[in-house]
């Protein structure tokens, strides 16, 4: 029974994603027809009909569901809501009202810290959602939809109304009591870890990242592991009472519901609770329930409630890990991984990694292979720690006498965990699978399902050979096309928020100009944007990283890059005056060359560094200017050079084809005299979406428009890539992205249809079209 639910769930999910990503054009309809023909031939009318019905339901359900969701307007807004959570610089409101829209969940950006449970009045500016801006990037719009967040608002005024939501107030009071208990009896670091593991609190960025690197992030968020431990704890306590079995189970689930509310309704915990309730309900009526039946039935219920859970990391990991345990994990145990508890744990961990790996790569940019070892060593340890934490809280309500003993043991377990984490982290192994989208995931899990279900046994030997030979032929053509591709120069403006980062690629030579960064605490654009994009573009090694100057939004990302990518050397025009920055960069162990007049040649590619002889006091005027020449094409990268600096170096500059505007398009840079001197044919502007400085400034855009200079803005177009071959310059922008039109892939669609008509199963592997706005411009170089 679990198998048919798995098939129906997969068909429903494919229908949802088809609505989001694919235009329903003629080729797509033909492809569907061919696929349904195969299903009816292979599976029979009844099962194929159910799958087609589930697919069609997914295709039409999302727009139907969207009709009943609140739609928050853009621009200046005011409203009220109840504060349900807060962290540095942010509040989250529930039951909010803006205009006529009610029942909203909002995120407010503000430095105010009203009490949890208080009702507040706010006025501010709605922030435009930030989608995936680079290849391999995360889409915050879809992430917000998956969490039920209706909007984000930069607050200008916030006042408490005097009303209080008692339930949220009592919940926060209980959470504060538990925090104070941990804080009073544990060391500071351990009390924070216990707050994360038992209360769902947030750790700081560095701690969280350390656990993510080792594949242990699920320990710090309330997940199925935590709910399973709480249920076991409650079952053990209630089994000591004379209550009847049914009453004990009802009490267990009642307390579980209170616990999940207490920690903020995390999706992973909700999924496990619903699944356990389903299984216990069956046992109450003496009915054995297939765990896979329960898993997929609960999954479909969740998707009907909120289809965008498909883009929620917790939801995906929760279901995929259990799929790995129930399917592939059992297969491993049946084939040699059952000798002892160690090999059994290894088999289960390997199964979970195989099922969750592509999802981790999609959301985090890599698969933490060290998780295999880290989970084996630390899950038992942290499970004991969580058990002791729950006992501390329980006895804290009853008696203070045993708390000290529990706290001493808990500190010891967590100290041992710190030791293991510290030993493993320097040797962490992260495997980057390159760019991946949801269609790559569907192809991957489709193949897994195909293999585990044994559907390949339906193939005759002849058809299997035809399928294998045709697939090998297509792969061969693909790699031949890659090998015959001419060597060309590629320039990429990476979206890094409010910062700079540009990638130069020519043959084997790869260099990065600036790395992105931010002055905000707890945010790492180098890891969030730059590193993920480089991995998605297949860059695992950089010959050089140029740091134009030492503002954080230009150099701070180097620390994250150094952890994930091999860098041969760093080049800057000067040493920073800040000794702490010098020591941090020196501690990376990467050769650091300070060279004002840098030169390099790679065949027709020439790079030359320039800097001001009289730099003055402005840090921005110390920027390293880098000129690139490639045949008749040239480009100038100016860091944050000001108009005063431009005036000093004007006589040393020559006309260029491409200009990277200084200081993110600020009116303090890119003067009219400067533009008239270098006469660029195209300009790039790197600035962040919703940046508080208003970059690029209107005055600068007017200067470009007056001179007929076209430009790209990273906050509007996302990642921008320029390709140069001979005298031809073509460009691609990552935004706006449209739905895939299979008419653009007519050959692929007809090929898939031919496979279907031949009687083979169709496993569609259509990549997401990352660039929908392509252009081609031939320059007249004279």
C-alpha angles and dihedrals in degrees: 000000000000090000096060090047089052090052094047092048092050091049092049091049092049088052092052093048092045089059091050099044111022135067111224095235131152096272091051090052090050090049091050090049092052092047094049090048089056092046092053091048096048105031103030130243100287100050094037090050091053091050092049090049092050091048092049091048091053091048095055101028099074097058089043091051091047091058090070098045123101115256114212115210123230126240128041114357139177132190149122137262146154118265107234101166141002142189133172109316095353140086127188118213128199129192088024125166126207114177108312094340114101136181094040127160110212139179115218123199106215142128091226117108110202117177120273109261095028120125114233138193115219140183124190151112122295112237118228110240118254113226126189102308099181138033106280091016128138122251108227091187091061091041091055091048089051090054095045093248111152099191150340121234132194101220122223097172131020128176134172111239095208093246118119131201100222097201094056090041092054091045092053091046090055092047091050090050090054092046091052090049092054092042093051096050106029135056115267097256093046093048089055092050091050089048088056095045098045106023103030093243121160121251122211119275098260095050093047092048092051091056091045091052088057096045092250100115091114089067091063096049126061102259141151090290091060094045091049090053093048091049092049090049092049094044090051093051095044093046087065090062126081092239120129119260095252093050091049091053092047091051091047092055092044091055090044089055090051091049093051091049088047091058096043107266099282111195096232092055092046090052093052092045092051092047094048090048089052092051094045090047089058092050091050088060093041091250120137110224122205106236090220090053089053093045097053096037090054089045092056091048090053092048091051089052093048118000092191090070080094086080096046114106093208092052094048095045092045094055098035094050091053090046088054092050096046098042116021094022091058090047090054091049090051091050108052107303096100103079095105142343092275095056091042091054090046092051092050092046091049091050091050091049092051091052098040100035099088091046092051089048091051095049103029102027096242145042112247101224091179085070088083091065098031094054093048091054102035109033093072090045096049091042088060089046092053090048090052090047092055090048090051091054092045095050090041086067093047111029138355096210100086097037093087092054092049091047093051092051092044093052089050094052092046092047089054088049090051089052093052092045090050092051095047102041098071088056098044114149119213122182115202113205093191125236115352135173135182093276090056086051092050090050091049095048091040089059091046091050090046092053098041094046091053091231090143088072087073090067119099113230090250095054091044091054091048091051093048094046094048092048092049090049092054092047090050092051090049094053092043089054090052092049094049094048110119119246109260140165118255124192119190127192103204117208106237100161112248098359145064134269128153127178123211118197126180117157107305093343115100126172136170125213106207124340108228125246142160144229090227118105119239095021124106113186089174090067097030097050118003102043094042092050094049090051091048089052091051095250111147098154134044121197092199141005114201117205108200093196139329105270107128094240088063106039111018095089091066090086094059092042092052090057095053108027134045110245121191098197146344120229127197135157095235145003116263115249090226106094092202091059091047092052093046092052092043090051091062090078092228119131108255119206120194106198125154096191103043121178133179137163127199104177106291091353114096127182126190129179123214132184136175117272089208103039099171123199100302110103090210091061090060088068117133109238112212121199119197123197124188113168107300091345122092136175135191124207112195108180108207097326110164128221089259089055092045090055092053094052099035096106092055095056131093130197115282137195096225131030127193100210116237123251096005093296096310117166087236089072139045098046122195091251091052093050091046090052099051096030097203119203093206136017134206122205120194111199136139129255111255090006112174094228096065092237126205094044119220092236091062094047088050090054089053093046093049090056095043094244112154116216143189123217118205091212089058103032100027114209112013122200126193121197122197125195117162108311094340124101117188126179139200128194123201092218140091094038117193128196117280112270108205088202084076088058098042092145092052092047093049091046091053089047090051090053089052095049088049088062099253126133111257118230104181114211103179114160120227112258101243096182118047098164109062125169140184125201128178113207124216098223097193 
